[in-house]
Coordinates of C-alpha atoms and ligand atoms in Angstrom, one line a residue:
M699 CA 29.7 -14.4 -34.2
E700 CA 31.8 -14.8 -31.0
M701 CA 30.5 -17.4 -28.6
D702 CA 30.3 -14.8 -25.8
L703 CA 27.5 -16.6 -24.1
Q704 CA 29.0 -20.0 -24.1
G705 CA 27.9 -21.9 -21.0
K706 CA 25.2 -19.4 -20.0
H707 CA 21.6 -20.3 -19.4
I708 CA 19.2 -17.5 -20.2
L709 CA 15.5 -17.5 -19.6
L710 CA 13.8 -15.5 -22.4
G711 CA 10.4 -14.3 -21.2
V712 CA 8.0 -13.4 -24.0
T713 CA 4.9 -11.3 -23.2
G714 CA 1.9 -10.2 -25.2
S715 CA 3.0 -7.4 -27.4
I716 CA 3.0 -7.2 -31.2
A717 CA 6.8 -7.1 -30.9
A718 CA 6.7 -10.7 -29.7
Y719 CA 7.7 -11.8 -33.2
K720 CA 11.0 -9.9 -32.7
S721 CA 11.8 -12.2 -29.8
V722 CA 12.5 -14.9 -32.4
L723 CA 15.5 -12.9 -33.7
I724 CA 16.7 -12.2 -30.1
L725 CA 16.5 -15.9 -29.4
R726 CA 18.6 -16.6 -32.5
H727 CA 21.2 -14.1 -31.6
L728 CA 21.5 -15.6 -28.1
V729 CA 21.7 -19.1 -29.4
Q730 CA 24.3 -18.1 -32.0
A731 CA 26.3 -16.5 -29.2
G732 CA 26.4 -19.9 -27.5
A733 CA 23.7 -19.5 -24.8
Q734 CA 21.3 -22.2 -23.8
V735 CA 17.9 -20.4 -23.9
T736 CA 14.7 -21.5 -22.2
V737 CA 11.7 -19.7 -23.4
V738 CA 8.8 -18.9 -21.1
M739 CA 5.7 -17.4 -22.7
T740 CA 2.7 -15.7 -21.1
S741 CA -0.7 -16.7 -22.3
S742 CA -1.2 -13.4 -24.2
A743 CA 2.2 -13.8 -25.9
Q744 CA 0.8 -17.0 -27.4
Q745 CA -1.9 -15.0 -29.2
F746 CA 0.9 -13.4 -31.2
I747 CA 3.3 -16.3 -31.9
A748 CA 3.2 -20.0 -31.4
P749 CA 5.4 -21.7 -28.8
L750 CA 6.5 -24.2 -31.4
T751 CA 8.6 -21.5 -33.2
F752 CA 10.6 -20.9 -30.1
Q753 CA 10.8 -24.6 -29.3
I754 CA 12.4 -25.4 -32.7
L755 CA 14.8 -22.5 -32.5
S756 CA 15.9 -23.1 -28.9
H757 CA 16.0 -26.9 -29.2
R758 CA 14.3 -26.9 -25.8
P759 CA 10.7 -27.2 -24.5
V760 CA 8.9 -23.9 -24.1
F761 CA 7.1 -23.4 -20.8
T762 CA 3.8 -21.6 -20.6
S763 CA 2.2 -22.7 -17.4
L764 CA 2.8 -22.7 -13.7
F765 CA 0.7 -25.7 -13.2
D766 CA 2.1 -28.8 -14.8
P767 CA 1.3 -32.0 -12.9
S768 CA 4.5 -33.6 -14.1
D769 CA 6.7 -30.8 -12.6
E770 CA 5.2 -29.2 -9.5
I771 CA 8.0 -26.7 -8.7
R772 CA 9.2 -25.7 -12.2
H773 CA 9.3 -22.1 -11.2
L774 CA 11.8 -22.9 -8.4
T775 CA 14.0 -25.2 -10.4
L776 CA 14.1 -22.8 -13.4
A777 CA 14.6 -19.8 -11.2
E778 CA 17.7 -21.4 -9.7
Q779 CA 19.2 -22.7 -12.9
V780 CA 19.3 -19.6 -15.1
D781 CA 22.1 -17.0 -15.2
L782 CA 19.8 -14.2 -16.3
I783 CA 16.2 -13.5 -17.1
L784 CA 15.5 -11.5 -20.2
I785 CA 12.0 -10.3 -20.8
A786 CA 11.6 -9.0 -24.3
P787 CA 9.2 -7.6 -25.2
A788 CA 8.0 -6.6 -21.8
T789 CA 4.5 -5.2 -21.7
A790 CA 3.2 -2.5 -19.3
N791 CA 1.3 -5.4 -17.6
I792 CA 4.4 -7.5 -16.8
I793 CA 6.3 -4.5 -15.7
G794 CA 3.5 -3.5 -13.3
K795 CA 3.2 -7.0 -12.0
I796 CA 6.9 -7.5 -11.3
A797 CA 7.3 -4.0 -9.8
N798 CA 4.5 -4.9 -7.3
G799 CA 5.5 -8.5 -6.6
I800 CA 2.5 -10.1 -8.3
A801 CA 3.3 -13.6 -9.3
D802 CA 0.2 -15.0 -11.0
D803 CA 1.7 -17.0 -13.9
L804 CA 5.0 -18.8 -14.6
L805 CA 7.0 -15.8 -15.9
T806 CA 6.0 -13.4 -13.1
T807 CA 6.6 -16.2 -10.5
L808 CA 10.0 -16.8 -11.9
A809 CA 10.9 -13.2 -11.9
V810 CA 9.9 -12.8 -8.3
A811 CA 11.5 -16.2 -7.2
S812 CA 14.9 -15.8 -8.9
S813 CA 17.9 -14.0 -7.6
S814 CA 19.4 -13.8 -11.1
P815 CA 19.8 -10.5 -12.8
I816 CA 16.8 -9.3 -14.8
V817 CA 17.0 -7.4 -18.1
I818 CA 13.7 -6.1 -19.5
A819 CA 13.1 -4.5 -22.9
P820 CA 9.7 -2.7 -22.8
A821 CA 7.5 -2.4 -25.9
M822 CA 4.2 -0.7 -25.9
D823 CA 2.2 2.2 -27.4
G824 CA 3.5 5.7 -26.8
D825 CA 0.7 6.7 -24.5
M826 CA 1.3 3.7 -22.3
W827 CA 5.0 4.3 -22.2
T828 CA 4.6 7.9 -21.0
H829 CA 1.8 7.0 -18.5
P830 CA 2.9 8.0 -15.0
V831 CA 1.9 4.6 -13.5
L832 CA 4.2 2.8 -16.0
Q833 CA 7.0 5.2 -15.4
R834 CA 6.6 4.8 -11.6
N835 CA 6.7 1.0 -12.0
L836 CA 9.8 1.2 -14.2
S837 CA 11.6 3.4 -11.6
V838 CA 10.7 0.8 -8.9
L839 CA 12.3 -1.9 -11.1
D840 CA 15.3 0.3 -11.8
G841 CA 15.7 0.9 -8.0
L842 CA 15.7 -2.9 -7.6
G843 CA 18.6 -3.2 -10.0
V844 CA 16.5 -4.5 -13.0
H845 CA 18.3 -3.4 -16.2
V846 CA 15.8 -1.6 -18.5
V847 CA 16.7 -1.5 -22.2
S848 CA 14.8 1.7 -23.1
P849 CA 12.5 1.5 -26.2
E850 CA 13.1 3.5 -29.3
E851 CA 11.1 6.2 -31.0
G852 CA 9.4 5.6 -34.4
P853 CA 6.3 4.3 -36.0
L854 CA 4.2 2.2 -33.6
A855 CA 1.7 -0.6 -34.3
S856 CA -1.2 1.8 -33.6
G857 CA -0.1 3.9 -36.6
K858 CA 1.1 6.7 -34.4
E859 CA 4.7 7.9 -34.0
G860 CA 6.3 7.9 -30.6
M861 CA 8.4 6.1 -28.0
G862 CA 7.7 2.5 -27.4
R863 CA 9.2 0.5 -30.2
L864 CA 11.1 -2.5 -28.8
A865 CA 14.9 -1.7 -28.7
L866 CA 16.9 -3.1 -31.6
E867 CA 17.8 -6.7 -31.1
S868 CA 21.5 -5.8 -31.1
R869 CA 21.0 -3.4 -28.1
I870 CA 19.1 -6.0 -26.2
V871 CA 21.7 -8.7 -26.8
A872 CA 24.4 -6.2 -25.9
A873 CA 22.6 -5.4 -22.6
V874 CA 22.5 -9.2 -21.8
L875 CA 26.2 -9.6 -22.6
S876 CA 27.2 -6.6 -20.5
R877 CA 25.1 -7.7 -17.6
L878 CA 26.4 -11.3 -17.8
R879 CA 30.1 -10.7 -18.5
K880 CA 31.8 -11.3 -15.3
R881 CA 32.5 -7.7 -14.7
E882 CA 34.5 -7.3 -11.7
D883 CA 36.5 -4.7 -13.5
L884 CA 36.2 -2.2 -10.6
K885 CA 37.3 -4.6 -8.0
G886 CA 39.9 -3.1 -5.6
E887 CA 38.5 0.4 -6.2
T888 CA 36.8 2.5 -3.5
V889 CA 34.3 4.6 -5.4
L890 CA 32.8 7.6 -3.6
V891 CA 29.6 8.9 -5.1
T892 CA 27.8 12.0 -4.0
A893 CA 24.2 12.3 -4.9
G894 CA 21.0 14.4 -4.5
P895 CA 20.5 18.0 -3.5
T896 CA 21.8 19.7 -0.4
R897 CA 19.6 21.8 1.9
E898 CA 21.0 25.1 3.2
P899 CA 19.0 26.2 6.3
I900 CA 17.4 29.6 6.6
D901 CA 15.8 29.0 9.9
P902 CA 14.6 25.8 11.8
V903 CA 11.8 25.2 9.3
R904 CA 13.0 26.6 6.0
H905 CA 15.9 25.9 3.6
I906 CA 17.2 26.5 0.2
T907 CA 17.5 23.5 -2.1
N908 CA 17.2 22.4 -5.7
R909 CA 15.3 19.9 -7.8
S910 CA 17.9 17.1 -7.8
S911 CA 16.3 13.7 -7.1
G912 CA 19.6 11.8 -6.6
K913 CA 18.7 9.2 -9.3
M914 CA 21.8 9.6 -11.4
G915 CA 24.1 9.3 -8.4
Y916 CA 22.2 6.3 -7.0
A917 CA 22.4 4.6 -10.5
L918 CA 26.2 5.2 -10.4
A919 CA 26.5 3.8 -7.0
R920 CA 24.5 0.7 -7.9
A921 CA 26.4 0.2 -11.1
A922 CA 29.9 0.6 -9.5
Q923 CA 28.9 -1.9 -6.7
G924 CA 27.7 -4.3 -9.4
R925 CA 31.1 -4.1 -11.0
G926 CA 33.0 -5.1 -7.9
A927 CA 33.9 -1.7 -6.3
R928 CA 33.4 -0.8 -2.7
V929 CA 31.0 2.0 -2.9
I930 CA 30.4 4.9 -0.4
L931 CA 27.4 7.0 -1.3
I932 CA 27.1 10.4 0.4
S933 CA 23.6 11.4 -0.2
G934 CA 21.7 14.6 0.3
P935 CA 18.0 14.2 1.2
T936 CA 16.2 11.9 -1.3
H937 CA 13.4 9.4 -1.2
L938 CA 15.5 6.7 -2.8
P939 CA 16.3 3.4 -1.0
A940 CA 20.0 2.7 -0.4
P941 CA 21.2 0.3 -3.1
P942 CA 22.2 -3.1 -1.7
K943 CA 25.7 -3.4 -0.4
V944 CA 26.5 0.3 -0.7
E945 CA 27.6 2.2 2.4
R946 CA 25.3 5.2 2.5
I947 CA 26.0 8.3 4.5
S948 CA 23.1 10.8 4.7
V949 CA 23.9 14.5 4.9
Q950 CA 21.9 17.7 4.6
S951 CA 24.0 20.7 3.8
A952 CA 27.0 21.3 1.5
E953 CA 29.2 21.7 4.6
E954 CA 28.1 18.3 5.9
M955 CA 28.7 16.8 2.5
R956 CA 32.2 18.4 2.4
E957 CA 33.0 17.0 5.8
A958 CA 31.8 13.5 4.9
V959 CA 33.8 13.5 1.7
L960 CA 37.0 14.6 3.6
R961 CA 36.4 11.9 6.3
C962 CA 36.4 9.1 3.7
W963 CA 39.0 10.7 1.5
S964 CA 42.0 8.5 2.4
E965 CA 40.2 5.4 1.3
V966 CA 38.8 6.7 -2.0
T967 CA 40.2 5.9 -5.4
V968 CA 37.5 7.4 -7.6
L969 CA 35.2 10.3 -6.8
M970 CA 32.0 10.9 -8.7
M971 CA 30.5 14.2 -7.6
A972 CA 27.0 13.7 -9.0
A973 CA 25.4 15.7 -6.2
A974 CA 23.8 19.0 -7.0
V975 CA 25.6 20.8 -4.2
A976 CA 24.1 24.2 -3.4
D977 CA 26.4 27.0 -4.7
Y978 CA 25.1 29.5 -2.1
R979 CA 23.8 29.3 1.5
P980 CA 22.3 31.9 3.8
R981 CA 25.1 33.7 5.6
R982 CA 23.2 33.5 8.8
R983 CA 20.9 30.8 10.0
S984 CA 18.2 32.1 12.3
D985 CA 17.8 30.1 15.5
Q986 CA 14.1 31.0 15.6
K987 CA 11.5 30.8 12.8
L988 CA 11.6 34.1 10.9
K989 CA 8.4 36.0 11.6
K990 CA 6.3 37.3 8.8
D991 CA 5.8 41.1 8.5
H992 CA 4.9 43.2 5.5
E993 CA 8.3 44.4 4.6
P994 CA 10.5 42.7 2.0
L995 CA 12.9 40.2 3.4
F996 CA 16.5 40.1 2.2
L997 CA 18.6 37.0 2.6
E998 CA 22.3 37.4 2.4
L999 CA 23.9 34.4 0.6
E1000 CA 27.5 33.3 0.7
P1001 CA 29.2 30.8 -1.5
T1002 CA 29.4 27.2 -0.2
P1003 CA 32.8 25.5 -0.1
D1004 CA 33.5 23.9 -3.5
I1005 CA 34.2 20.3 -2.6
L1006 CA 35.8 19.3 -5.9
S1007 CA 38.1 22.2 -5.9
E1008 CA 39.1 21.5 -2.4
V1009 CA 39.9 17.8 -2.9
R1010 CA 41.9 18.7 -6.0
S1011 CA 45.0 19.6 -4.1
R1012 CA 45.1 16.2 -2.4
R1013 CA 44.0 14.1 -5.3
G1014 CA 47.0 11.8 -5.6
H1015 CA 46.2 9.3 -8.3
R1016 CA 42.5 9.5 -7.7
I1017 CA 40.1 9.9 -10.6
L1018 CA 37.8 12.9 -10.3
I1019 CA 34.5 13.1 -12.1
G1020 CA 32.2 16.1 -12.0
F1021 CA 28.7 16.8 -13.3
A1022 CA 27.4 19.8 -15.0
A1023 CA 23.7 20.4 -15.2
E1024 CA 23.2 23.4 -17.4
T1025 CA 20.4 25.3 -19.2
E1026 CA 22.6 27.1 -21.8
D1027 CA 26.0 26.9 -23.5
V1028 CA 26.2 23.4 -22.0
L1029 CA 29.4 22.1 -23.5
S1030 CA 31.5 25.3 -23.2
R1031 CA 30.4 25.7 -19.5
A1032 CA 31.1 22.1 -18.8
R1033 CA 34.6 22.4 -20.5
S1034 CA 35.5 25.4 -18.3
K1035 CA 34.4 23.6 -15.1
L1036 CA 36.4 20.6 -16.1
E1037 CA 39.4 22.8 -16.4
Q1038 CA 38.8 25.0 -13.3
K1039 CA 38.2 21.9 -11.1
G1040 CA 41.0 19.8 -12.7
L1041 CA 38.7 16.9 -13.5
D1042 CA 39.4 13.8 -15.5
L1043 CA 35.9 13.7 -16.9
I1044 CA 32.8 15.9 -16.7
V1045 CA 29.4 14.6 -17.5
A1046 CA 27.3 17.4 -19.0
N1047 CA 23.6 17.6 -19.5
D1048 CA 21.2 20.2 -20.7
V1049 CA 18.4 19.9 -18.2
T1050 CA 16.0 21.8 -20.4
Q1051 CA 16.0 18.9 -22.9
E1052 CA 13.1 16.5 -22.8
G1053 CA 14.2 13.2 -21.3
A1054 CA 17.2 14.7 -19.5
G1055 CA 17.8 16.0 -16.0
F1056 CA 16.0 16.1 -12.7
D1057 CA 13.8 13.3 -11.4
L1058 CA 13.6 11.4 -14.7
D1059 CA 14.7 7.8 -15.2
T1060 CA 16.4 8.8 -18.5
N1061 CA 19.2 11.2 -19.2
I1062 CA 21.0 12.7 -22.3
V1063 CA 24.6 13.4 -21.4
T1064 CA 27.9 14.3 -23.1
I1065 CA 31.0 13.0 -21.4
I1066 CA 34.0 15.3 -21.9
D1067 CA 37.5 14.2 -21.1
A1068 CA 40.5 16.2 -20.0
N1069 CA 41.6 16.7 -23.6
G1070 CA 38.3 18.4 -24.2
E1071 CA 37.0 15.5 -26.3
A1072 CA 33.3 15.1 -26.1
M1073 CA 31.3 11.9 -26.4
A1074 CA 27.6 12.5 -26.8
L1075 CA 25.3 9.7 -25.7
P1076 CA 21.8 9.2 -26.9
K1077 CA 18.8 9.2 -24.5
L1078 CA 19.4 6.3 -22.2
S1079 CA 18.2 5.1 -18.8
K1080 CA 20.2 6.5 -15.9
A1081 CA 21.4 2.9 -15.3
E1082 CA 22.8 2.7 -18.8
V1083 CA 24.3 6.2 -18.5
A1084 CA 26.0 5.0 -15.3
E1085 CA 27.5 2.0 -17.1
R1086 CA 28.9 4.2 -19.8
I1087 CA 30.5 6.5 -17.3
L1088 CA 32.1 3.6 -15.5
D1089 CA 33.4 2.2 -18.9
R1090 CA 35.1 5.6 -19.4
I1091 CA 36.6 5.5 -15.9
K1092 CA 37.9 2.0 -16.6
E1093 CA 39.5 3.2 -19.8
L1094 CA 41.1 6.1 -18.1
K1095 CA 42.5 3.8 -15.4
S1096 CA 44.1 1.6 -17.9
R1097 CA 45.4 4.5 -20.0
L1098 CA 46.8 6.4 -17.0
G1099 CA 48.2 3.1 -15.7
T1100 CA 47.4 4.2 -12.2
G1101 CA 47.1 1.7 -9.4
S1102 CA 44.0 1.5 -7.4
R1103 CA 45.8 2.6 -4.2
P1104 CA 45.4 6.3 -3.4
I1105 CA 48.6 8.3 -2.9
H1106 CA 48.3 10.4 0.3
Ligands
C5P2154 O1 30.4 24.7 -10.3 P1 29.3 23.8 -10.4 O2 28.5 23.7 -9.2 O3 28.4 24.1 -11.5 O4 29.9 22.4 -10.7 C1 29.3 21.2 -10.7 C2 30.2 20.1 -10.2 O5 30.9 20.5 -9.0 C3 29.3 18.9 -9.7 O6 30.1 17.8 -9.9 C4 29.1 19.2 -8.2 O7 28.8 18.0 -7.5 C5 30.4 19.8 -7.8 N1 30.3 20.8 -6.8 C6 31.1 20.7 -5.6 N2 31.0 21.6 -4.6 C7 30.1 22.6 -4.7 C8 29.3 22.8 -5.8 C9 29.4 21.8 -6.8 O8 32.0 19.8 -5.6 N3 30.0 23.5 -3.7

């Protein structure tokens, strides 16, 4: 195995899931890849597996307690030393604690004290995995830039079938590698991401909008920033916090989004139009609130400007990525949009599929390139989908041999 993790210090947090025994294999992979690994176990993890196993395989002491008289500030020294914190398996309990800033043992204190990247691989019963409180906590972590390696479907310890099995060790190690690899591969690029819905006003209190949450676009913005790009995020109304170090411009309508895109255009090298821009808007906006009477009301709608089609004529060497959220004939519709709008890539998803589309933390997408070739990805977290899209952009950039400077 390649020594990809040579010189890296990883903190492996093990929590109290039956999958804790699989952490031994993860530890072995990490050590074989050259990493120095310090294992920290929660007290319930020790009910499943003994610290000695990890100690022997890591050739290092295993830490289990925040309170050791010989080392009063272990959480601070460890927190500073490590390059990455991997929590595998991560129980619903640890996810809830970290998402809410609870630091009541060594592992949670480390997670809250460290500025190193965190990767978590959840493992739990299917009902816990789908529980709204767990999903809410995961989306909090996702919003903070924690990389979640989503679990897999299959037989669970309870005897049931469902989502919740710890991801394969190879996926977890790959996530660690990709998070750690010094990926400044988008340095020099100015990536413009649009995200969220638009609102098309009817009158001062009403508007037409759609169900987009903005999560896919925000994940793209965060991932591109993490890979060294300057990122401008033009966002329709969402409840999401602006990702750190991303320049966010908030807009409401398709027209405002168009103007914002055009204002930034000269600086942009990659455009990712992840926003669900309204296709139609009321032809007239009433200055006063429309009054109710008992007659039917007809709203006349007109098409909004198509932003992608508009920037196409002044694209220069820029890479243009579109998104197609569909409910039928997904791939053929996406292919024709790719062609019509002259895109380099289109990311298609069937929003009727479970685990894909609006307001979820996962997505199931197919990335189609200008040759019409389709790459179908499995169900992944939106953060993982974002990384895959950026990988494709990187590939395109090297294939096209285009510089990062836009041509005006
Ligand atoms: O044509 P349709 O709206 O289905 O295409 C979707 C893609 O086009 C998305 O990337 C979306 O952001 C972009 N779009 C646009 N301007 C519009 C509508 C959609 O750039 N007015």
